[in-house]
Amino acid sequence: MNLQILPAPVRKSIVVKTGIDKAFAVFTGSMGRWWPATHSTNRASPLAEVIMEPSPQGRWYERGQDGSECQWGHVIAWEPPHRVLLAWQLNGEWQFDPGLVTELEIRFTPQGAHATRVELEHRNLERLGDHAERARTAFDGEGGWAGLLAAYADIAAR
């Protein structure tokens, strides 16, 4: 019997000091405002913006200051303002791989009129193959989803 141990999904949550509509809008429509330029996959040009097209099968990509684009994945499910499910298609070397899909699900739950709980799960990390554990460590660390959600929460609260 072969037993395969799969990397656990990375799960993070944060309470954002804004209503659910704005929380969803800032996460999905203003990602370039809170996504750090250091997390760019574009080797040709500094990060200018991050675009998530608002519909299933919509592209998710970054655009460099020179107009070049680097694909990150696509939208699987678009359910504003409660949920978005994304296909993360960056491999263990942070390059787009159209044959790879890990899933990134973000759920938004109101906590009164001026606060929203945001829950993030990055799963199917075993699909990253030999890079799975290293990628999971990166996603789970302060420079990963925890730090990204903190930056997002700061922008969303303004």
N, CA, C and O of each residue as an XYZ file, in Angstrom:
632
protein
N       0.838     -1.176      0.000
C       0.000      0.000      0.000
C       0.882      1.237      0.000
O       1.760      1.395      0.849
N       0.636      2.100     -0.955
C       1.353      3.374     -1.016
C       0.526      4.454     -0.338
O      -0.653      4.636     -0.640
N       1.147      5.149      0.561
C       0.481      6.234      1.264
C       1.118      7.544      0.813
O       2.328      7.736      0.941
N       0.300      8.428      0.292
C       0.807      9.715     -0.170
C       0.345     10.794      0.798
O      -0.850     10.928      1.061
N       1.282     11.557      1.322
C       0.941     12.660      2.212
C       0.887     13.924      1.377
O       1.877     14.318      0.760
N      -0.258     14.546      1.363
C      -0.460     15.742      0.562
C      -0.208     16.985      1.403
O      -0.514     16.999      2.596
N       0.345     18.026      0.797
C       0.498     19.270      1.557
C      -0.880     19.820      1.928
O      -1.796     19.840      1.105
N      -1.009     20.258      3.159
C      -2.277     20.823      3.623
C      -2.543     22.140      2.903
O      -1.610     22.857      2.542
N      -3.808     22.451      2.699
C      -4.116     23.769      2.123
C      -3.623     24.876      3.056
O      -3.505     24.672      4.265
N      -3.343     26.017      2.503
C      -3.014     27.192      3.307
C      -4.326     27.938      3.540
O      -5.028     28.296      2.593
N      -4.642     28.162      4.803
C      -5.872     28.868      5.173
C      -5.504     30.073      6.023
O      -4.749     29.962      6.989
N      -6.044     31.216      5.654
C      -5.836     32.455      6.404
C      -7.160     33.192      6.475
O      -8.017     33.030      5.607
N      -7.323     33.994      7.500
C      -8.501     34.850      7.575
C      -8.126     36.148      8.257
O      -7.150     36.232      9.002
N      -8.930     37.150      7.977
C      -8.706     38.468      8.553
C     -10.046     39.183      8.574
O     -10.905     38.931      7.729
N     -10.222     40.068      9.532
C     -11.407     40.913      9.549
C     -10.992     42.280      9.020
O     -10.071     42.921      9.525
N     -11.706     42.693      7.991
C     -11.427     43.959      7.319
C     -12.431     44.995      7.818
O     -13.621     44.705      7.937
N     -11.950     46.197      8.107
C     -12.827     47.240      8.653
C     -13.534     47.995      7.539
O     -13.307     49.187      7.329
N     -14.394     47.277      6.835
C     -15.243     47.884      5.810
C     -16.382     46.918      5.505
O     -16.308     45.739      5.849
N     -17.414     47.405      4.872
C     -18.550     46.575      4.522
C     -18.196     45.551      3.454
O     -17.157     45.644      2.800
N     -19.073     44.582      3.292
C     -18.775     43.459      2.404
C     -18.624     43.882      0.935
O     -17.776     43.338      0.227
N     -19.423     44.830      0.475
C     -19.323     45.232     -0.938
C     -17.948     45.833     -1.244
O     -17.323     45.498     -2.250
N     -17.491     46.719     -0.366
C     -16.179     47.337     -0.588
C     -15.066     46.303     -0.386
O     -14.073     46.311     -1.113
N     -15.228     45.424      0.589
C     -14.205     44.394      0.820
C     -14.019     43.544     -0.437
O     -12.892     43.272     -0.849
N     -15.115     43.134     -1.030
C     -15.036     42.324     -2.251
C     -14.425     43.144     -3.397
O     -13.563     42.663     -4.133
N     -14.891     44.386     -3.528
C     -14.416     45.244     -4.636
C     -12.922     45.519     -4.545
O     -12.224     45.484     -5.558
N     -12.427     45.790     -3.351
C     -10.996     46.087     -3.207
C     -10.168     44.828     -3.468
O      -9.113     44.898     -4.098
N     -10.642     43.682     -2.987
C      -9.867     42.453     -3.212
C      -9.796     42.123     -4.701
O      -8.728     41.810     -5.225
N     -10.927     42.195     -5.368
C     -10.988     41.724     -6.755
C     -10.690     42.809     -7.788
O     -10.094     42.532     -8.828
N     -11.103     44.037     -7.502
C     -10.986     45.088     -8.507
C      -9.838     46.053     -8.300
O      -9.539     46.860     -9.180
N      -9.197     45.978     -7.157
C      -8.088     46.895     -6.864
C      -6.879     46.143     -6.346
O      -6.144     46.654     -5.501
N      -6.670     44.964     -6.830
C      -5.583     44.130     -6.332
C      -4.221     44.805     -6.503
O      -3.318     44.610     -5.690
N      -4.085     45.587     -7.549
C      -2.820     46.279     -7.781
C      -2.493     47.311     -6.723
O      -1.334     47.703     -6.581
N      -3.502     47.765     -5.967
C      -3.268     48.747     -4.899
C      -2.625     48.093     -3.689
O      -1.900     48.758     -2.949
N      -2.871     46.804     -3.468
C      -2.340     46.176     -2.252
C      -1.344     45.054     -2.527
O      -0.647     44.618     -1.612
N      -1.265     44.582     -3.763
C      -0.322     43.516     -4.091
C       1.080     44.123     -4.177
O       1.268     45.080     -4.929
N       2.054     43.621     -3.455
C       3.388     44.240     -3.464
C       4.120     44.043     -4.804
O       4.055     42.973     -5.410
N       4.793     45.063     -5.234
C       5.551     45.004     -6.490
C       6.620     43.917     -6.437
O       7.028     43.395     -7.474
N       7.072     43.576     -5.239
C       8.093     42.530     -5.103
C       7.554     41.155     -5.474
O       8.334     40.227     -5.692
N       6.243     41.010     -5.550
C       5.628     39.721     -5.865
C       5.243     39.634     -7.339
O       4.368     38.848     -7.702
N       5.874     40.417     -8.177
C       5.618     40.401     -9.619
C       6.288     39.192    -10.266
O       7.358     38.757     -9.839
N       5.643     38.659    -11.299
C       6.248     37.584    -12.088
C       6.819     38.116    -13.396
O       7.418     37.367    -14.168
N       6.636     39.385    -13.637
C       7.081     40.010    -14.885
C       8.558     40.390    -14.770
O       8.922     41.273    -13.994
N       9.378     39.732    -15.529
C      10.819     40.026    -15.498
C      11.180     41.210    -16.391
O      12.280     41.752    -16.279
N      10.264     41.622    -17.283
C      10.567     42.660    -18.256
C      10.258     44.063    -17.774
O      10.859     45.027    -18.249
N       9.324     44.195    -16.831
C       8.880     45.532    -16.462
C       8.311     45.513    -15.045
O       7.711     44.520    -14.635
N       8.495     46.604    -14.289
C       7.914     46.662    -12.949
C       6.386     46.577    -12.993
O       5.757     46.980    -13.971
N       5.813     46.053    -11.931
C       4.369     45.872    -11.812
C       3.645     47.221    -11.867
O       3.988     48.149    -11.135
N       2.652     47.314    -12.732
C       1.812     48.504    -12.794
C       0.440     48.228    -12.197
O      -0.086     49.051    -11.448
N      -0.144     47.077    -12.521
C      -1.456     46.754    -11.983
C      -1.718     45.253    -12.064
O      -1.062     44.526    -12.809
N      -2.700     44.812    -11.274
C      -3.153     43.428    -11.289
C      -4.622     43.458    -11.696
O      -5.419     44.201    -11.123
N      -4.967     42.662    -12.669
C      -6.318     42.686    -13.236
C      -6.981     41.325    -13.053
O      -6.408     40.286    -13.381
N      -8.206     41.356    -12.521
C      -9.038     40.166    -12.397
C     -10.324     40.486    -13.157
O     -11.117     41.315    -12.711
N     -10.531     39.841    -14.285
C     -11.730     40.100    -15.074
C     -12.941     39.509    -14.350
O     -12.920     38.337    -13.975
N     -14.005     40.311    -14.147
C     -15.098     39.942    -13.238
C     -16.146     38.990    -13.811
O     -17.317     39.351    -13.928
N     -15.729     37.787    -14.164
C     -16.690     36.770    -14.616
C     -15.974     35.418    -14.670
O     -14.748     35.365    -14.765
N     -16.743     34.325    -14.609
C     -16.106     33.007    -14.764
C     -15.349     32.950    -16.091
O     -15.830     33.426    -17.119
N     -14.180     32.369    -16.046
C     -13.240     32.280    -17.164
C     -12.522     33.598    -17.455
O     -11.703     33.670    -18.371
N     -12.830     34.650    -16.671
C     -12.106     35.901    -16.815
C     -10.633     35.700    -16.499
O     -10.277     34.882    -15.651
N      -9.794     36.439    -17.176
C      -8.358     36.311    -16.944
C      -7.973     36.978    -15.628
O      -8.641     37.896    -15.154
N      -6.887     36.496    -15.060
C      -6.280     37.082    -13.857
C      -4.804     37.230    -14.192
O      -4.105     36.242    -14.416
N      -4.335     38.480    -14.225
C      -2.986     38.718    -14.724
C      -2.442     40.029    -14.184
O      -3.172     40.838    -13.612
N      -1.153     40.219    -14.378
C      -0.536     41.489    -14.032
C      -0.099     42.178    -15.314
O       0.211     41.539    -16.320
N      -0.086     43.503    -15.244
C       0.395     44.300    -16.369
C       1.587     45.106    -15.881
O       1.533     45.743    -14.829
N       2.655     45.070    -16.651
C       3.847     45.822    -16.317
C       3.727     47.269    -16.755
O       2.830     47.626    -17.519
N       4.629     48.092    -16.269
C       4.617     49.514    -16.629
C       4.826     49.729    -18.117
O       4.442     50.774    -18.643
N       5.423     48.769    -18.809
C       5.610     48.879    -20.257
C       4.428     48.306    -21.037
O       4.482     48.252    -22.266
N       3.366     47.878    -20.360
C       2.182     47.321    -21.003
C       2.231     45.812    -21.201
O       1.245     45.213    -21.631
N       3.358     45.195    -20.894
C       3.448     43.740    -21.029
C       2.555     43.063    -19.986
O       2.313     43.612    -18.911
N       2.076     41.881    -20.314
C       1.174     41.164    -19.426
C       1.737     39.796    -19.079
O       2.358     39.135    -19.911
N       1.512     39.383    -17.845
C       1.893     38.054    -17.370
C       0.662     37.423    -16.741
O       0.113     37.935    -15.765
N       0.244     36.320    -17.307
C      -0.932     35.597    -16.826
C      -0.632     34.942    -15.488
O       0.451     34.391    -15.292
N      -1.592     35.001    -14.564
C      -1.473     34.305    -13.282
C      -2.432     33.126    -13.215
O      -2.143     32.121    -12.566
N      -3.588     33.251    -13.892
C      -4.618     32.226    -13.814
C      -5.908     32.752    -14.396
O      -5.909     33.588    -15.299
N      -7.020     32.244    -13.858
C      -8.310     32.729    -14.321
C      -9.365     32.566    -13.217
O      -9.151     31.887    -12.213
N     -10.493     33.209    -13.445
C     -11.602     33.139    -12.500
C     -12.380     31.852    -12.771
O     -12.760     31.579    -13.910
N     -12.613     31.066    -11.724
C     -13.430     29.860    -11.847
C     -14.876     30.175    -11.468
O     -15.809     29.816    -12.186
N     -15.050     30.855    -10.325
C     -16.395     31.234     -9.872
C     -16.372     32.690     -9.434
O     -15.440     33.141     -8.769
N     -17.410     33.413     -9.817
C     -17.532     34.847     -9.499
C     -18.892     35.052     -8.867
O     -19.909     35.014     -9.560
N     -18.928     35.273     -7.537
C     -20.183     35.380     -6.796
C     -20.144     36.593     -5.872
O     -20.144     36.446     -4.650
N     -20.109     37.801     -6.459
C     -20.021     39.001     -5.621
C     -21.271     39.178     -4.741
O     -22.376     38.852     -5.175
N     -21.110     39.677     -3.540
C     -19.875     40.045     -2.851
C     -19.404     38.968     -1.875
O     -18.666     39.271     -0.937
N     -19.820     37.709     -2.080
C     -19.529     36.679     -1.084
C     -18.359     35.746     -1.399
O     -17.724     35.227     -0.481
N     -18.067     35.526     -2.675
C     -17.066     34.497     -2.969
C     -16.447     34.714     -4.343
O     -17.119     35.127     -5.288
N     -15.171     34.431     -4.431
C     -14.488     34.322     -5.717
C     -13.568     33.108     -5.631
O     -12.888     32.903     -4.625
N     -13.553     32.315     -6.681
C     -12.684     31.143     -6.765
C     -11.784     31.332     -7.978
O     -12.250     31.505     -9.104
N     -10.488     31.295     -7.715
C      -9.498     31.559     -8.757
C      -8.663     30.323     -9.048
O      -8.385     29.520     -8.157
N      -8.275     30.186    -10.283
C      -7.285     29.179    -10.672
C      -5.921     29.857    -10.599
O      -5.629     30.756    -11.387
N      -5.099     29.434     -9.667
C      -3.709     29.916     -9.547
C      -2.894     29.004    -10.437
O      -2.820     27.800    -10.189
N      -2.282     29.555    -11.466
C      -1.570     28.746    -12.443
C      -0.098     29.116    -12.528
O       0.530     28.998    -13.580
N       0.436     29.564    -11.407
C       1.873     29.830    -11.324
C       2.534     28.595    -10.731
O       2.104     28.087     -9.696
N       3.565     28.123    -11.383
C       4.233     26.916    -10.917
C       5.199     27.238     -9.775
O       5.237     28.370     -9.293
N       5.955     26.271     -9.356
C       6.876     26.435     -8.245
C       8.020     27.391     -8.516
O       8.755     27.758     -7.600
N       8.177     27.791     -9.753
C       9.186     28.797    -10.112
C       8.526     30.128    -10.430
O       9.147     31.014    -11.017
N       7.246     30.267    -10.036
C       6.468     31.502    -10.174
C       6.287     31.912    -11.633
O       6.272     33.097    -11.966
N       6.153     30.924    -12.477
C       5.900     31.174    -13.903
C       4.562     30.557    -14.284
O       4.186     29.511    -13.753
N       3.845     31.194    -15.196
C       2.542     30.699    -15.633
C       2.699     29.352    -16.334
O       3.558     29.175    -17.198
N       1.847     28.413    -15.939
C       1.812     27.084    -16.542
C       0.348     26.774    -16.852
O      -0.423     26.491    -15.935
N      -0.050     26.822    -18.125
C      -1.464     26.620    -18.469
C      -1.976     25.234    -18.106
O      -3.188     25.033    -18.021
N      -1.083     24.275    -17.891
C      -1.500     22.925    -17.527
C      -1.648     22.713    -16.027
O      -2.042     21.631    -15.593
N      -1.340     23.720    -15.239
C      -1.385     23.630    -13.777
C      -2.561     24.444    -13.249
O      -2.791     25.567    -13.696
N      -3.293     23.889    -12.315
C      -4.340     24.649    -11.621
C      -4.307     24.274    -10.149
O      -4.603     23.135     -9.788
N      -3.944     25.234     -9.290
C      -4.247     25.131     -7.870
C      -5.381     26.119     -7.646
O      -5.557     27.057     -8.423
N      -6.136     25.912     -6.600
C      -7.309     26.762     -6.397
C      -7.115     27.704     -5.221
O      -6.564     27.340     -4.182
N      -7.588     28.928     -5.423
C      -7.549     29.970     -4.403
C      -8.982     30.459     -4.215
O      -9.550     31.121     -5.084
N      -9.549     30.120     -3.066
C     -10.928     30.515     -2.782
C     -10.926     31.596     -1.718
O     -10.251     31.470     -0.696
N     -11.678     32.658     -1.958
C     -11.801     33.746     -1.003
C     -13.284     33.936     -0.709
O     -14.092     34.128     -1.617
N     -13.628     33.878      0.575
C     -15.017     34.052      1.019
C     -15.111     35.319      1.868
O     -14.222     35.617      2.666
N     -16.192     36.047      1.681
C     -16.431     37.308      2.379
C     -17.725     37.166      3.176
O     -18.776     36.848      2.618
N     -17.638     37.409      4.501
C     -18.799     37.265      5.371
C     -18.961     38.549      6.176
O     -18.030     38.966      6.864
N     -20.141     39.186      6.100
C     -20.316     40.425      6.868
C     -20.236     40.168      8.361
O     -20.711     39.154      8.873
N     -19.616     41.124      9.039
C     -19.525     41.112     10.506
C     -20.110     42.447     10.980
O     -19.421     43.234     11.630
N     -21.360     42.692     10.659
C     -21.968     43.994     10.907
C     -21.831     44.858      9.659
O     -21.379     44.389      8.615
N     -22.221     46.113      9.775
C     -22.245     46.997      8.605
C     -20.859     47.465      8.164
O     -20.659     47.827      7.005
N     -19.906     47.456      9.092
C     -18.606     48.049      8.784
C     -17.431     47.104      8.990
O     -16.309     47.550      9.233
N     -17.675     45.833      8.897
C     -16.588     44.858      9.027
C     -16.945     43.606      8.221
O     -18.112     43.235      8.098
N     -15.920     42.979      7.685
C     -16.103     41.783      6.862
C     -15.005     40.785      7.193
O     -13.824     41.131      7.210
N     -15.405     39.534      7.457
C     -14.416     38.475      7.627
C     -14.058     37.964      6.240
O     -14.934     37.623      5.446
N     -12.772     37.916      5.960
C     -12.270     37.414      4.673
C     -11.501     36.136      4.971
O     -10.525     36.145      5.721
N     -11.951     35.037      4.372
C     -11.307     33.736      4.562
C     -10.719     33.285      3.236
O     -11.401     33.282      2.212
N      -9.478     32.913      3.262
C      -8.751     32.519      2.056
C      -8.257     31.089      2.219
O      -7.734     30.712      3.267
N      -8.432     30.308      1.172
C      -7.876     28.950      1.158
C      -7.179     28.721     -0.170
O      -7.783     28.861     -1.233
N      -5.905     28.369     -0.101
C      -5.132     28.009     -1.299
C      -4.916     26.495     -1.219
O      -4.218     26.006     -0.331
N      -5.522     25.762     -2.155
C      -5.549     24.296     -2.062
C      -5.064     23.630     -3.343
O      -4.768     24.285     -4.342
N      -4.996     22.329     -3.276
C      -4.494     21.486     -4.368
C      -3.012     21.749     -4.622
O      -2.541     21.678     -5.757
N      -2.294     22.050     -3.558
C      -0.876     22.392     -3.689
C      -0.037     21.194     -4.124
O       1.068     21.375     -4.636
N      -0.540     19.975     -3.932
C       0.194     18.798     -4.384
C       0.409     18.831     -5.901
O       1.310     18.170     -6.417
N      -0.404     19.586     -6.596
C      -0.256     19.690     -8.048
C       1.019     20.424     -8.451
O       1.400     20.418     -9.622
N       1.673     21.050     -7.487
C       2.948     21.727     -7.757
C       4.120     20.744     -7.786
O       5.267     21.130     -8.011
N       3.811     19.471     -7.556
C       4.827     18.428     -7.669
C       5.967     18.617     -6.694
O       5.743     18.835     -5.504
N       7.193     18.536     -7.195
C       8.381     18.643     -6.349
C       8.492     19.992     -5.639
O       9.230     20.116     -4.661
N       7.783     20.982     -6.111
C       7.838     22.322     -5.515
C       6.739     22.544     -4.466
O       6.662     23.619     -3.872
N       5.892     21.538     -4.237
C       4.708     21.726     -3.400
C       5.050     22.203     -1.985
O       4.483     23.190     -1.517
N       5.946     21.533     -1.315
C       6.241     21.906      0.084
C       6.900     23.278      0.170
O       6.580     24.072      1.056
N       7.815     23.554     -0.747
C       8.474     24.875     -0.740
C       7.456     25.975     -1.011
O       7.478     27.019     -0.360
N       6.564     25.742     -1.968
C       5.538     26.735     -2.285
C       4.579     26.906     -1.104
O       4.180     28.024     -0.778
N       4.211     25.783     -0.466
C       3.302     25.886      0.675
C       3.933     26.722      1.779
O       3.266     27.554      2.393
N       5.214     26.500      2.028
C       5.919     27.284      3.045
C       5.891     28.770      2.687
O       5.687     29.616      3.557
N       6.095     29.083      1.420
C       6.062     30.487      0.976
C       4.655     31.071      1.121
O       4.499     32.188      1.613
N       3.646     30.335      0.704
C       2.265     30.829      0.815
C       1.856     31.033      2.268
O       1.099     31.950      2.584
N       2.356     30.179      3.145
C       1.945     30.189      4.548
C       2.731     31.186      5.390
O       2.316     31.493      6.507
N       3.837     31.694      4.897
C       4.693     32.591      5.665
C       4.193     34.032      5.646
O       3.207     34.357      4.984
N       4.894     34.883      6.387
C       4.509     36.297      6.477
C       4.578     37.008      5.129
O       3.808     37.934      4.873
N       5.495     36.580      4.272
C       5.561     37.155      2.921
C       4.522     36.573      1.987
O       4.369     37.034      0.856
N       3.810     35.563      2.453
C       2.764     34.919      1.658
C       1.401     35.519      1.961
O       1.248     36.734      2.087
N       0.407     34.629      2.076
C      -0.968     35.121      2.196
C      -1.224     35.945      3.456
O      -2.051     36.855      3.419
N      -0.555     35.665      4.557
C      -0.773     36.460      5.776
C      -0.394     37.921      5.541
O      -1.157     38.826      5.878
N       0.772     38.145      4.970
C       1.210     39.503      4.691
C       0.371     40.172      3.615
O       0.078     41.365      3.694
N      -0.011     39.401      2.616
C      -0.839     39.958      1.537
C      -2.210     40.369      2.076
O      -2.726     41.430      1.723
N      -2.797     39.528      2.933
C      -4.101     39.900      3.496
C      -3.993     41.125      4.405
O      -4.906     41.951      4.442
N      -2.900     41.245      5.128
C      -2.713     42.431      5.983
C      -2.616     43.689      5.123
O      -3.203     44.715      5.465
N      -1.880     43.622      4.010
C      -1.775     44.776      3.104
C      -3.139     45.095      2.490
O      -3.519     46.260      2.374
N      -3.857     44.067      2.105
C      -5.204     44.246      1.554
C      -6.121     44.906      2.582
O      -6.840     45.849      2.253
N      -6.102     44.417      3.825
C      -6.980     44.960      4.871
C      -6.695     46.435      5.114
O      -7.611     47.221      5.352
N      -5.429     46.802      5.053
C      -5.057     48.201      5.253
C      -5.664     49.082      4.160
O      -6.225     50.137      4.455
N      -5.558     48.663      2.925
C      -6.115     49.445      1.805
C      -7.641     49.441      1.855
O      -8.269     50.473      1.616
N      -8.234     48.305      2.160
C      -9.701     48.211      2.184
C     -10.310     49.100      3.269
O     -11.433     49.579      3.114
N      -9.589     49.322      4.351
C     -10.122     50.113      5.467
C     -10.048     51.611      5.208
O     -10.612     52.382      5.984
N      -9.384     52.047      4.164
C      -9.242     53.499      3.906
C     -10.498     54.089      3.300
O     -10.546     55.287      3.023
